[in-house]
PDB file of N, CA and C in Angstrom:
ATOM      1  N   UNK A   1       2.011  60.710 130.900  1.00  0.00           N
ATOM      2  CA  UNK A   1       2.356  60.872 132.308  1.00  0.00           C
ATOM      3  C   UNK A   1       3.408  61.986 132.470  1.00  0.00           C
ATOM      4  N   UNK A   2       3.043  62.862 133.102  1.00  0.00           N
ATOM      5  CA  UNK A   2       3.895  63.987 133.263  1.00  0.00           C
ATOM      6  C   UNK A   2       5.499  63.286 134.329  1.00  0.00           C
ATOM      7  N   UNK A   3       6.231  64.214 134.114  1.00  0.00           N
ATOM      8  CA  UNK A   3       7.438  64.148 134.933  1.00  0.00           C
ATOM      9  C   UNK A   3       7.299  64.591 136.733  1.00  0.00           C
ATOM     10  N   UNK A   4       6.688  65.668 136.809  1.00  0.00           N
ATOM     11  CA  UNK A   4       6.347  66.394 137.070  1.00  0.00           C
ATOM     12  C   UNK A   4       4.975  66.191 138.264  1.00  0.00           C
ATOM     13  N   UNK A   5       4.768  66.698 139.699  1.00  0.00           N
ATOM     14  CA  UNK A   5       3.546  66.696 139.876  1.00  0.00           C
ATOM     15  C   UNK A   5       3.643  67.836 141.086  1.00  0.00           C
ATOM     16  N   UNK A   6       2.679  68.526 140.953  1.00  0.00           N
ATOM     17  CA  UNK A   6       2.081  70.365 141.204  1.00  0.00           C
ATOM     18  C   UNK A   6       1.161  69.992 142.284  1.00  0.00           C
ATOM     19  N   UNK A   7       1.114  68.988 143.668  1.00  0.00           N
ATOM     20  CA  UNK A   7       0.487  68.869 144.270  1.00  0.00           C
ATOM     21  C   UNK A   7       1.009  69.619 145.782  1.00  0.00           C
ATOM     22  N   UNK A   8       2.200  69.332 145.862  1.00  0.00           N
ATOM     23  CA  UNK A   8       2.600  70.535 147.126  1.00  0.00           C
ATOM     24  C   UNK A   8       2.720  71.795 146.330  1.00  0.00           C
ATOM     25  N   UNK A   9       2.954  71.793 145.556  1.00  0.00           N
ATOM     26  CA  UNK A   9       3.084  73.319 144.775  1.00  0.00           C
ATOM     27  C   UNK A   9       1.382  74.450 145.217  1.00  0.00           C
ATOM     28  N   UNK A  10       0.350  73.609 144.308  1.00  0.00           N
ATOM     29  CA  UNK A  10      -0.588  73.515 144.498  1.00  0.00           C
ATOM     30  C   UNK A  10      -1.484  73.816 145.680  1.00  0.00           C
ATOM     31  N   UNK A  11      -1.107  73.367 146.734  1.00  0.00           N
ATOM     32  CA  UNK A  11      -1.302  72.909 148.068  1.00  0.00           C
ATOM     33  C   UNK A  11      -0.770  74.787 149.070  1.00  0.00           C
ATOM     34  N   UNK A  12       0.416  74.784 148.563  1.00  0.00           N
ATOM     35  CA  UNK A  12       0.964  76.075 149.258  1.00  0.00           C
ATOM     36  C   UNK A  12       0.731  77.176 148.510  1.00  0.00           C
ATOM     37  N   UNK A  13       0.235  77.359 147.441  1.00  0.00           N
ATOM     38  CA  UNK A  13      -0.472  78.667 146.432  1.00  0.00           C
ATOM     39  C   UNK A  13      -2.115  78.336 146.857  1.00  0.00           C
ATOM     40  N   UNK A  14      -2.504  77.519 147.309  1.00  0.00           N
ATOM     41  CA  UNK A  14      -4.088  77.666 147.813  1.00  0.00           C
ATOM     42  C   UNK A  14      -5.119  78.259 146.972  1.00  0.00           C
ATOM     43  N   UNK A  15      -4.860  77.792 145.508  1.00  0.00           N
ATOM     44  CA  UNK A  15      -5.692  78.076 144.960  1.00  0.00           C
ATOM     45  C   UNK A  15      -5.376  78.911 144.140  1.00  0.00           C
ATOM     46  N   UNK A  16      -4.610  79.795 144.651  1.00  0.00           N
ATOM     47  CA  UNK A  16      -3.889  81.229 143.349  1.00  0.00           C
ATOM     48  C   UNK A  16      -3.165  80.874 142.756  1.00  0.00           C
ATOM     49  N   UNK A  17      -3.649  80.949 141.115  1.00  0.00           N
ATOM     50  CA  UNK A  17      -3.434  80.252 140.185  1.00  0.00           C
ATOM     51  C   UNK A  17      -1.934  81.503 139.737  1.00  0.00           C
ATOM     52  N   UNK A  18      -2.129  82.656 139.866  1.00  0.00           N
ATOM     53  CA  UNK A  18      -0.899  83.743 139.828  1.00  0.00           C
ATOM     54  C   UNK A  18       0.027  82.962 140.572  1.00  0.00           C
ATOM     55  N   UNK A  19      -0.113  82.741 141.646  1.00  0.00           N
ATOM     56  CA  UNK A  19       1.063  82.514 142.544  1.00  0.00           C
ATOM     57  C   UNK A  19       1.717  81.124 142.025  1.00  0.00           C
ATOM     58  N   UNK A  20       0.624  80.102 141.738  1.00  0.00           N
ATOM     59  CA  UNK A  20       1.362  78.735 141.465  1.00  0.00           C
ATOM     60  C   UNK A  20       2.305  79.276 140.264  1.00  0.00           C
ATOM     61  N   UNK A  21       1.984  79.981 139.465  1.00  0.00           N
ATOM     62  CA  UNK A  21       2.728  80.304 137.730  1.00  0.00           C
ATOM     63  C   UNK A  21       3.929  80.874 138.313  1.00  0.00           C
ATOM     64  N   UNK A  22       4.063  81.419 139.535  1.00  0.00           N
ATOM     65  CA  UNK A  22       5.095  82.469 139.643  1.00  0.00           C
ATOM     66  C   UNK A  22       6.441  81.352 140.188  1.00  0.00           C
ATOM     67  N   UNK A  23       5.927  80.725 140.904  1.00  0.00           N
ATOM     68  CA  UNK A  23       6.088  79.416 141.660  1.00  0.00           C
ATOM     69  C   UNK A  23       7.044  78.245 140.213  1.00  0.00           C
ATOM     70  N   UNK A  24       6.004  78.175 139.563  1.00  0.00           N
ATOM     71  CA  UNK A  24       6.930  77.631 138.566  1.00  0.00           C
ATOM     72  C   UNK A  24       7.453  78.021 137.517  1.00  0.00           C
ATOM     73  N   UNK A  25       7.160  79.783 137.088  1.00  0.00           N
ATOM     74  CA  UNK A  25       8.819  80.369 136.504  1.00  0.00           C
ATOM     75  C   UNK A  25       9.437  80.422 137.297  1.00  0.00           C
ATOM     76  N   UNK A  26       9.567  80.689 138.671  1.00  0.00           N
ATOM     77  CA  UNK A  26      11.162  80.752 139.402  1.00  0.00           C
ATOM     78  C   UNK A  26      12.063  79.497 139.124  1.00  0.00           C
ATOM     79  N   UNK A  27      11.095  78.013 139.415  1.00  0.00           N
ATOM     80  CA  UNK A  27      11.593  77.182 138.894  1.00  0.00           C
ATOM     81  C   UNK A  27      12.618  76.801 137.864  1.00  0.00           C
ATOM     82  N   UNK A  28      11.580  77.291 136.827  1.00  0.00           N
ATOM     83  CA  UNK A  28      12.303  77.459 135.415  1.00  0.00           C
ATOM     84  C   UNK A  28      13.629  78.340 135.247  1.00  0.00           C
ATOM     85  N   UNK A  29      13.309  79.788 135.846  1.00  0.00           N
ATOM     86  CA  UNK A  29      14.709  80.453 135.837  1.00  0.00           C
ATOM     87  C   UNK A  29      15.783  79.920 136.672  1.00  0.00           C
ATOM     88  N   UNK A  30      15.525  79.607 137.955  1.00  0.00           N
ATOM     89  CA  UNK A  30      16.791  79.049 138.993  1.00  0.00           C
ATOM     90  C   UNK A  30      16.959  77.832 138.589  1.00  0.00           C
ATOM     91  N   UNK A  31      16.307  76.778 138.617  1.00  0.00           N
ATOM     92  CA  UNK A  31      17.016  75.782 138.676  1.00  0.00           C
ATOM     93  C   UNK A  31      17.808  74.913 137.458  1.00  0.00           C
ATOM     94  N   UNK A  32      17.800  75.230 136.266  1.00  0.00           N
ATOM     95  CA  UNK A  32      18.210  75.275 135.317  1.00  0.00           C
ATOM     96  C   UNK A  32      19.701  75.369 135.351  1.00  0.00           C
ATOM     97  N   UNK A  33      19.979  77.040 135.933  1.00  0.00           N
ATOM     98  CA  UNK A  33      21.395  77.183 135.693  1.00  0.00           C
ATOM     99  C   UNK A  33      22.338  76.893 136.895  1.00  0.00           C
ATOM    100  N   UNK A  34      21.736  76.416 138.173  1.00  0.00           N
ATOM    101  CA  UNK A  34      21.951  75.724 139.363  1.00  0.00           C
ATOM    102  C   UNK A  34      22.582  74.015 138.803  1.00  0.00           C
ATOM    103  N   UNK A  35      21.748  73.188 137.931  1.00  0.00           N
ATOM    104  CA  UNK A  35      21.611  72.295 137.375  1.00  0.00           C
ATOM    105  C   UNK A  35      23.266  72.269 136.497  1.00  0.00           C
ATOM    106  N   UNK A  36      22.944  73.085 136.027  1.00  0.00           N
ATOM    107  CA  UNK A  36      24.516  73.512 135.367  1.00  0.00           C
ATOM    108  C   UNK A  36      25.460  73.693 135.844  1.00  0.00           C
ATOM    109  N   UNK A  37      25.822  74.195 137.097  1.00  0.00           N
ATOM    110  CA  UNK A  37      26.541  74.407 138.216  1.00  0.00           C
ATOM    111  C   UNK A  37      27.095  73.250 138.704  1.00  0.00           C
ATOM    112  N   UNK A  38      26.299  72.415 139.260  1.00  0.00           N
ATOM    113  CA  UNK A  38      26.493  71.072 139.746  1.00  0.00           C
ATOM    114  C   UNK A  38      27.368  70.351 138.739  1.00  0.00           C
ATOM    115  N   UNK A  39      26.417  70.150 137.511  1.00  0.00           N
ATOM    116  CA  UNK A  39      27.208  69.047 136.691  1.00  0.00           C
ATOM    117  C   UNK A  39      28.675  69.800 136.181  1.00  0.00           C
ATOM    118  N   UNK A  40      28.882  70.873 135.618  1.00  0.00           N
ATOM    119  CA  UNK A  40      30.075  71.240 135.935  1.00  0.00           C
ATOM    120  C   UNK A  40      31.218  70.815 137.260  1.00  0.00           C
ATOM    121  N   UNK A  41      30.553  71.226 138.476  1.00  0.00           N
ATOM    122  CA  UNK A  41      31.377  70.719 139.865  1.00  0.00           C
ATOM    123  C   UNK A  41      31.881  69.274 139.487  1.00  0.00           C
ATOM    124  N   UNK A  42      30.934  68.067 139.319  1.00  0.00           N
ATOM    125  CA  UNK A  42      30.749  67.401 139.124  1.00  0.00           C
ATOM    126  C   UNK A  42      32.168  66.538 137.738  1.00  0.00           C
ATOM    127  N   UNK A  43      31.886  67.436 136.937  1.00  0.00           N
ATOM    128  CA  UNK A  43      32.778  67.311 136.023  1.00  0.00           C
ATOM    129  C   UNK A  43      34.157  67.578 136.437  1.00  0.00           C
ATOM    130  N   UNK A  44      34.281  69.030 137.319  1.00  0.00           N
ATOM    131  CA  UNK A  44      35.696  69.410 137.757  1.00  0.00           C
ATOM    132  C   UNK A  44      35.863  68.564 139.257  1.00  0.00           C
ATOM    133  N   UNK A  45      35.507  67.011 139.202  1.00  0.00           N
ATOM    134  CA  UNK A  45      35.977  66.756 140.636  1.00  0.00           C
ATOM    135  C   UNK A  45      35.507  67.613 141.986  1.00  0.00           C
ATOM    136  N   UNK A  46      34.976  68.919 141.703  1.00  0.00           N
ATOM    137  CA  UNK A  46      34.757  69.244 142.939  1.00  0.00           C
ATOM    138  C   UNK A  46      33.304  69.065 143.832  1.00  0.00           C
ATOM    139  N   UNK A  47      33.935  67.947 144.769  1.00  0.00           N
ATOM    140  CA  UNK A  47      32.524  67.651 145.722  1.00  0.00           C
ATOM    141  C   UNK A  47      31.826  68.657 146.547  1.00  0.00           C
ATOM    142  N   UNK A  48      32.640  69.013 146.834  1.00  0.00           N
ATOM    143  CA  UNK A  48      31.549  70.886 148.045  1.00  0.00           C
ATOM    144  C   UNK A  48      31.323  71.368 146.699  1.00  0.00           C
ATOM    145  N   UNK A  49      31.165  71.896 145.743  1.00  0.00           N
ATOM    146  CA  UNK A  49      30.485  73.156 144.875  1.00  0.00           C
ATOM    147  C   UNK A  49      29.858  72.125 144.845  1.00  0.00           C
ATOM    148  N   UNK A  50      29.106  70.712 144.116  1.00  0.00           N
ATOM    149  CA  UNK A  50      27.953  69.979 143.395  1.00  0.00           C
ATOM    150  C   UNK A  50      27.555  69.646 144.862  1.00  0.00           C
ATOM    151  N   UNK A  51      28.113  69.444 145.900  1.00  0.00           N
ATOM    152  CA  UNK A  51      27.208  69.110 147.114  1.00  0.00           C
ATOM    153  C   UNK A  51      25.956  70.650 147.429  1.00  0.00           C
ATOM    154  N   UNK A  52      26.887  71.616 147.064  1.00  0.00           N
ATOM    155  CA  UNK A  52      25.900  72.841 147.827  1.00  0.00           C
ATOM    156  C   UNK A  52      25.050  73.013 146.796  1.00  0.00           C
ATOM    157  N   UNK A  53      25.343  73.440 145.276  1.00  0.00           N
ATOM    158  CA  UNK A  53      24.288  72.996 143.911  1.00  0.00           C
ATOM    159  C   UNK A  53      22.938  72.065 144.354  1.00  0.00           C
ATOM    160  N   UNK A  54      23.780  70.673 144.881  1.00  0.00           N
ATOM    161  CA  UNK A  54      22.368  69.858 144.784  1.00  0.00           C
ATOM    162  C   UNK A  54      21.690  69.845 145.931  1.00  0.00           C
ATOM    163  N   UNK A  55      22.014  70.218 147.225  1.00  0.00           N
ATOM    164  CA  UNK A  55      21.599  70.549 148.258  1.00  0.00           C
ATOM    165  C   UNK A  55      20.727  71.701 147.961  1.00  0.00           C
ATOM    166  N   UNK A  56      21.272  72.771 147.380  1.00  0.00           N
ATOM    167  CA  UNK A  56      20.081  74.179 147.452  1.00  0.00           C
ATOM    168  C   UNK A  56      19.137  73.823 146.520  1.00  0.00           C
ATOM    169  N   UNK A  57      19.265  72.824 145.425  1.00  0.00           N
ATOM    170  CA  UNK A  57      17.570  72.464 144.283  1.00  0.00           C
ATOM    171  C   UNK A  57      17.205  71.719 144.925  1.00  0.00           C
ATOM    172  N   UNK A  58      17.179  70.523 146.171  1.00  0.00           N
ATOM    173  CA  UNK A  58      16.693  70.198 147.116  1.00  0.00           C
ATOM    174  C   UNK A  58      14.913  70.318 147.311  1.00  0.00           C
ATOM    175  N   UNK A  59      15.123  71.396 147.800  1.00  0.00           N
ATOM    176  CA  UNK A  59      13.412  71.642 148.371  1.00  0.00           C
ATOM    177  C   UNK A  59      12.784  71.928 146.798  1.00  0.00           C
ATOM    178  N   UNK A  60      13.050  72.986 145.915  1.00  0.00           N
ATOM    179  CA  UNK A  60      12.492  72.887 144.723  1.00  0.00           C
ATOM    180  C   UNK A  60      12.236  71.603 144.103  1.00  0.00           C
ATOM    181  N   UNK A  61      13.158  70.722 144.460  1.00  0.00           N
ATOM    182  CA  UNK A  61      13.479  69.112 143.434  1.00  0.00           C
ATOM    183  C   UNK A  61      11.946  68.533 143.856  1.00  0.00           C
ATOM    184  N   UNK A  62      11.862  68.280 145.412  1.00  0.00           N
ATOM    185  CA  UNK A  62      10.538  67.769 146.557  1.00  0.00           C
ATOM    186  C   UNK A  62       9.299  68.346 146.188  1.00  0.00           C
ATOM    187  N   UNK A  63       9.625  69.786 145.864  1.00  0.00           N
ATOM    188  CA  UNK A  63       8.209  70.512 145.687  1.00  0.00           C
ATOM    189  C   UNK A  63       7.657  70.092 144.180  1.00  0.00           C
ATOM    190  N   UNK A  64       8.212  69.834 143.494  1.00  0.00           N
ATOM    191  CA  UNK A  64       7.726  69.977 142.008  1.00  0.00           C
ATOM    192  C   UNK A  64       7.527  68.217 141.985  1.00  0.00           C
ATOM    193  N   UNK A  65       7.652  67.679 142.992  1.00  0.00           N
ATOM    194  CA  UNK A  65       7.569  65.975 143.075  1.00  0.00           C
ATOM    195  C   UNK A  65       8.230  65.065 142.306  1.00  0.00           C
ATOM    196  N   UNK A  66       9.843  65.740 141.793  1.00  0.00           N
ATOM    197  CA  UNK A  66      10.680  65.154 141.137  1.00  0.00           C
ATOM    198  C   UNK A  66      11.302  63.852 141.077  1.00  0.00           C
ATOM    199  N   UNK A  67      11.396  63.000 142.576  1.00  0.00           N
ATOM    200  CA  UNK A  67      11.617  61.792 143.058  1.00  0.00           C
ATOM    201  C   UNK A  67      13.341  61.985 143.179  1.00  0.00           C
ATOM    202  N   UNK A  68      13.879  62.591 143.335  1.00  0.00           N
ATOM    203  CA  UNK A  68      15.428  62.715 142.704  1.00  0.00           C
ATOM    204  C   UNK A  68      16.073  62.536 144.012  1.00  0.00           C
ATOM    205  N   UNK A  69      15.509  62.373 145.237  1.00  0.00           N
ATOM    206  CA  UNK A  69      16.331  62.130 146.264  1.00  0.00           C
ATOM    207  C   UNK A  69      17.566  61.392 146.556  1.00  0.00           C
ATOM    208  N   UNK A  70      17.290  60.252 146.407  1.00  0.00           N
ATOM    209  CA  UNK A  70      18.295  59.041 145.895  1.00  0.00           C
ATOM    210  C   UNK A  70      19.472  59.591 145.098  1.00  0.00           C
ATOM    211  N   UNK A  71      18.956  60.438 144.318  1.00  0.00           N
ATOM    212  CA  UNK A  71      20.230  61.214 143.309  1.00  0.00           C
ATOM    213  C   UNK A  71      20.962  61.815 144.059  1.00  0.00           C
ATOM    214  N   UNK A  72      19.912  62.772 145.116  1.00  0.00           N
ATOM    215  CA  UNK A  72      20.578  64.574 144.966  1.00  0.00           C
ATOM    216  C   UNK A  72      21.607  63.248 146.501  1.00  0.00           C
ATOM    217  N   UNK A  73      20.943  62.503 147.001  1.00  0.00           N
ATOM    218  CA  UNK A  73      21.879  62.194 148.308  1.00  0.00           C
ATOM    219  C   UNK A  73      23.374  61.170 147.647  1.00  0.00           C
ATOM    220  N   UNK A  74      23.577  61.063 146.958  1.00  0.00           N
ATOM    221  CA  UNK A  74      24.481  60.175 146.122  1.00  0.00           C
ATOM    222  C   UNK A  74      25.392  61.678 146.019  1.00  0.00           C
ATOM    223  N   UNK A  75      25.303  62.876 145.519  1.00  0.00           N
ATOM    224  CA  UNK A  75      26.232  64.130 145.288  1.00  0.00           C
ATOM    225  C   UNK A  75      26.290  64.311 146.558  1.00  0.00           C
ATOM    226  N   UNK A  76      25.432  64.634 147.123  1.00  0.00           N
ATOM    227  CA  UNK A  76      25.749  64.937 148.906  1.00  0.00           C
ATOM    228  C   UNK A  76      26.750  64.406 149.660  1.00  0.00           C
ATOM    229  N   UNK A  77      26.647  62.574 149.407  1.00  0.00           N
ATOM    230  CA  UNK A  77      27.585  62.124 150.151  1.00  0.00           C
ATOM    231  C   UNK A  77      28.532  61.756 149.732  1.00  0.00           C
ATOM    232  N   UNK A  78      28.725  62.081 148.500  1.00  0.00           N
ATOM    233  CA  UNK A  78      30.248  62.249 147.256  1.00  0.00           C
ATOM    234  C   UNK A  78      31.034  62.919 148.377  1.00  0.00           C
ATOM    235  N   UNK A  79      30.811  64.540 148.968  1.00  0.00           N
ATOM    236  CA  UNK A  79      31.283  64.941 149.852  1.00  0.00           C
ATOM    237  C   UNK A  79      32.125  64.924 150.629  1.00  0.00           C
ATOM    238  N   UNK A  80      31.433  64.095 151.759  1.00  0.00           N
ATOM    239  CA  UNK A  80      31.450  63.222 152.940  1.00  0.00           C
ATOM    240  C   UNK A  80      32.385  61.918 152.797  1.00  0.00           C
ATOM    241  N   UNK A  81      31.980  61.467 151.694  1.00  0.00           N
ATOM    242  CA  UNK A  81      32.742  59.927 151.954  1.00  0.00           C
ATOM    243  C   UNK A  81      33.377  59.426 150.648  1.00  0.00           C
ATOM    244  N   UNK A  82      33.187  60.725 149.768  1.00  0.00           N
ATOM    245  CA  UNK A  82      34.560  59.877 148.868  1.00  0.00           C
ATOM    246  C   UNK A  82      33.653  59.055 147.636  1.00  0.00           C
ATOM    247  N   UNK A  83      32.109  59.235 147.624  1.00  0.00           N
ATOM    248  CA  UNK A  83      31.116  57.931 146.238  1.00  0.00           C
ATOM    249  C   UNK A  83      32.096  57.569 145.070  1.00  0.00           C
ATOM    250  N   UNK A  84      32.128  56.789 144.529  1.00  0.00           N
ATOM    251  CA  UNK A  84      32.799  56.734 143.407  1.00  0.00           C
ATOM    252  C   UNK A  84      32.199  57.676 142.149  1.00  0.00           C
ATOM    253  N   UNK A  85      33.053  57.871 141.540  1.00  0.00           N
ATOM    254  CA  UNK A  85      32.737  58.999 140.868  1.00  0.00           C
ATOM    255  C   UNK A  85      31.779  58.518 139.566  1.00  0.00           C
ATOM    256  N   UNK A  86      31.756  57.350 139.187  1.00  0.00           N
ATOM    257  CA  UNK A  86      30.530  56.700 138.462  1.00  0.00           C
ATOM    258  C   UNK A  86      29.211  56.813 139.006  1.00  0.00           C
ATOM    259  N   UNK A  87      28.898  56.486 140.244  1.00  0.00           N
ATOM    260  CA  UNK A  87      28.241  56.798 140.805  1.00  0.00           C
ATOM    261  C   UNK A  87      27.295  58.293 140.860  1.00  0.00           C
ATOM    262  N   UNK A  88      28.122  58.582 141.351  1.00  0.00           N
ATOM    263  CA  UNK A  88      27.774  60.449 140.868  1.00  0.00           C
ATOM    264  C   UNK A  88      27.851  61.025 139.642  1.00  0.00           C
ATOM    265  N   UNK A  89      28.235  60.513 138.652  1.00  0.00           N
ATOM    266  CA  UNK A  89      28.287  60.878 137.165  1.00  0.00           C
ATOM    267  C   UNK A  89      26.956  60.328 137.281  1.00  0.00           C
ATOM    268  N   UNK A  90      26.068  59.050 137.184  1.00  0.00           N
ATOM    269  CA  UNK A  90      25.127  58.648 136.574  1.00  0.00           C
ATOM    270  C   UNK A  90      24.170  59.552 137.451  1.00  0.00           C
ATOM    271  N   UNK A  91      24.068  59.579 139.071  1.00  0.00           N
ATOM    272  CA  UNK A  91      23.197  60.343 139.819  1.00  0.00           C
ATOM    273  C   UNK A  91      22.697  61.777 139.018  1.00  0.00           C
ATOM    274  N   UNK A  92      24.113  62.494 138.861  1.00  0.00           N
ATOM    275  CA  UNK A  92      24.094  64.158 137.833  1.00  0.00           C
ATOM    276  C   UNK A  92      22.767  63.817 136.816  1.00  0.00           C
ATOM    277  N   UNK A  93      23.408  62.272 136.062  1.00  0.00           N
ATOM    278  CA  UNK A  93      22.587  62.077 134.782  1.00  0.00           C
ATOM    279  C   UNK A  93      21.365  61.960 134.935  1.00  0.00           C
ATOM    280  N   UNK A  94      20.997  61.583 135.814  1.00  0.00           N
ATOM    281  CA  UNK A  94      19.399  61.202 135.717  1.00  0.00           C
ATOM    282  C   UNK A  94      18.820  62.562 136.222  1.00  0.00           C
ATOM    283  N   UNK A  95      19.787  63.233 137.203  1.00  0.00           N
ATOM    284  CA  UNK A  95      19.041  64.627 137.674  1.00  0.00           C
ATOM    285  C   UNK A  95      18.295  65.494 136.730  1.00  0.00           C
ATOM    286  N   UNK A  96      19.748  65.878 135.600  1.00  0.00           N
ATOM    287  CA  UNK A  96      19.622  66.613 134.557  1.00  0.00           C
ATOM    288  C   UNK A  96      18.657  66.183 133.585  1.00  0.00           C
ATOM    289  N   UNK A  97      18.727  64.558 133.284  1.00  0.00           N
ATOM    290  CA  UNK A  97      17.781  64.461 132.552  1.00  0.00           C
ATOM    291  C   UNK A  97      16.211  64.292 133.083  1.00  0.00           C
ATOM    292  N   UNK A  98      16.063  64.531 134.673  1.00  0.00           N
ATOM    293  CA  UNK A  98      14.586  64.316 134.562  1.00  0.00           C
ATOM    294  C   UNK A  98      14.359  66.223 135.050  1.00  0.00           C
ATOM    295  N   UNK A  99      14.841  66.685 135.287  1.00  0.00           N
ATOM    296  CA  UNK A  99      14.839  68.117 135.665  1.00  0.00           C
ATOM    297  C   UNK A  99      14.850  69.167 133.968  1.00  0.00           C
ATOM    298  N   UNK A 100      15.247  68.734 133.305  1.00  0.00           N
ATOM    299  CA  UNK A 100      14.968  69.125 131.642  1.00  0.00           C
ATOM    300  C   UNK A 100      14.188  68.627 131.594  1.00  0.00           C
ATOM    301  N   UNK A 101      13.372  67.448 131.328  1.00  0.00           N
ATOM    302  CA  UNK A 101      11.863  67.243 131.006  1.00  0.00           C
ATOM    303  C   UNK A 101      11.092  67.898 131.608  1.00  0.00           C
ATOM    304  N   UNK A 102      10.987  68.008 132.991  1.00  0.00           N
ATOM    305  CA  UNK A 102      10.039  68.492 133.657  1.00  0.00           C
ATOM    306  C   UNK A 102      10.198  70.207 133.386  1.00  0.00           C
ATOM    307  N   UNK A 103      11.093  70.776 133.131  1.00  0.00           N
ATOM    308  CA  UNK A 103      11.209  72.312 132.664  1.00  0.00           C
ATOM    309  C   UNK A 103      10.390  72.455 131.151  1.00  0.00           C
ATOM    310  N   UNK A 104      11.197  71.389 130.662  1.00  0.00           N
ATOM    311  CA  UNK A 104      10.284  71.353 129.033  1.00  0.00           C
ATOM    312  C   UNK A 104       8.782  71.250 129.281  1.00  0.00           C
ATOM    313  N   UNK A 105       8.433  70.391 130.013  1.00  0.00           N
ATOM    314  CA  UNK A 105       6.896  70.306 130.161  1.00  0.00           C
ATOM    315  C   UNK A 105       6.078  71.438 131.357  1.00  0.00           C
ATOM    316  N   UNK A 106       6.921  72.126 131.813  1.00  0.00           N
ATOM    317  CA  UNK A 106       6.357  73.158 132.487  1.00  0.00           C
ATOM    318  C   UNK A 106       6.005  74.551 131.779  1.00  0.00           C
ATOM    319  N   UNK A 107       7.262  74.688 130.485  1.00  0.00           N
ATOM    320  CA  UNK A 107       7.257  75.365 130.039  1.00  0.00           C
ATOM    321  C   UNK A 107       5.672  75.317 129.007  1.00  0.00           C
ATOM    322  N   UNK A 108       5.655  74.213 129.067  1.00  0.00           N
ATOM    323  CA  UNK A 108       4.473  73.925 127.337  1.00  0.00           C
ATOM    324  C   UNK A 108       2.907  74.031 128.347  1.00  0.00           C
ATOM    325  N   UNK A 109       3.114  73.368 129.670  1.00  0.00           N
ATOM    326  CA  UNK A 109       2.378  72.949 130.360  1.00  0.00           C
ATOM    327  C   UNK A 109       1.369  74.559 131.092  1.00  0.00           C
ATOM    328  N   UNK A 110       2.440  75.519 131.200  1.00  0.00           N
ATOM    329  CA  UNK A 110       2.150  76.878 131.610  1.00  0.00           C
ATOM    330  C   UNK A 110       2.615  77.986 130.485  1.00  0.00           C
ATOM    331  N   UNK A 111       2.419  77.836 129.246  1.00  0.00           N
ATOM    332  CA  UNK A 111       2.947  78.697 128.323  1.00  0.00           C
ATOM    333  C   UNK A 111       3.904  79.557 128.897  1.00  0.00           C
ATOM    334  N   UNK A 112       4.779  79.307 129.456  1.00  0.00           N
ATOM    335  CA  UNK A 112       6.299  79.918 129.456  1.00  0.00           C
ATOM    336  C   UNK A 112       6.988  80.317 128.410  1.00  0.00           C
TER     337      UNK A 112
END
């Protein structure tokens, strides 16, 4: 079972198989070191840098059918209201770790 599912991806490349690939190296290049960004913020206490991090992988997170919502809104409202910071440590964790699988398997998945 993949991490991963290429059905809005899919859906908005209409068939062009160029475009979906291009679609998911950008992936691969941006969101990676975005990913890194955050959990750093994250690490340095700071809620606005990991709020805007997880806010901008957002639509990429949705498109690639990551499920991470629940996560990315747990950093969001770190923000806003103060989450406990366990909270948002484990949210980061599951981000990172399902956003590395799904890069690993995109990569193998589209010879990247």
């Amino acid at each position: 079972m993949s991490t991963y599912n290429l059905e809005s991806v899919e859906e908005m490349a209409g068939g062009d198989q160029d475009f979906l690939k291009v679609v998911v190296q950008t992936f691969i290049e941006e969101i990676p070191p975005d990913l890194e960004a955050m959990n750093e913020a994250v690490a340095a206490d700071n809620a606005g840098m990991a709020y805007q991090y997880a806010h901008k992988m957002k639509p990429n997170l949705q498109m690639f059918g990551l499920e991470l919502m629940p996560q990315i809104k747990v950093i969001e409202e770190w923000s806003k209201s103060g989450t406990a910071k366990a909270e948002v440590e484990e949210a980061a964790g599951i981000i990172s770790n399902k956003v590395r699988a799904a890069e690993s398997e995109l990569k193998k998945d589209f010879e990247l």
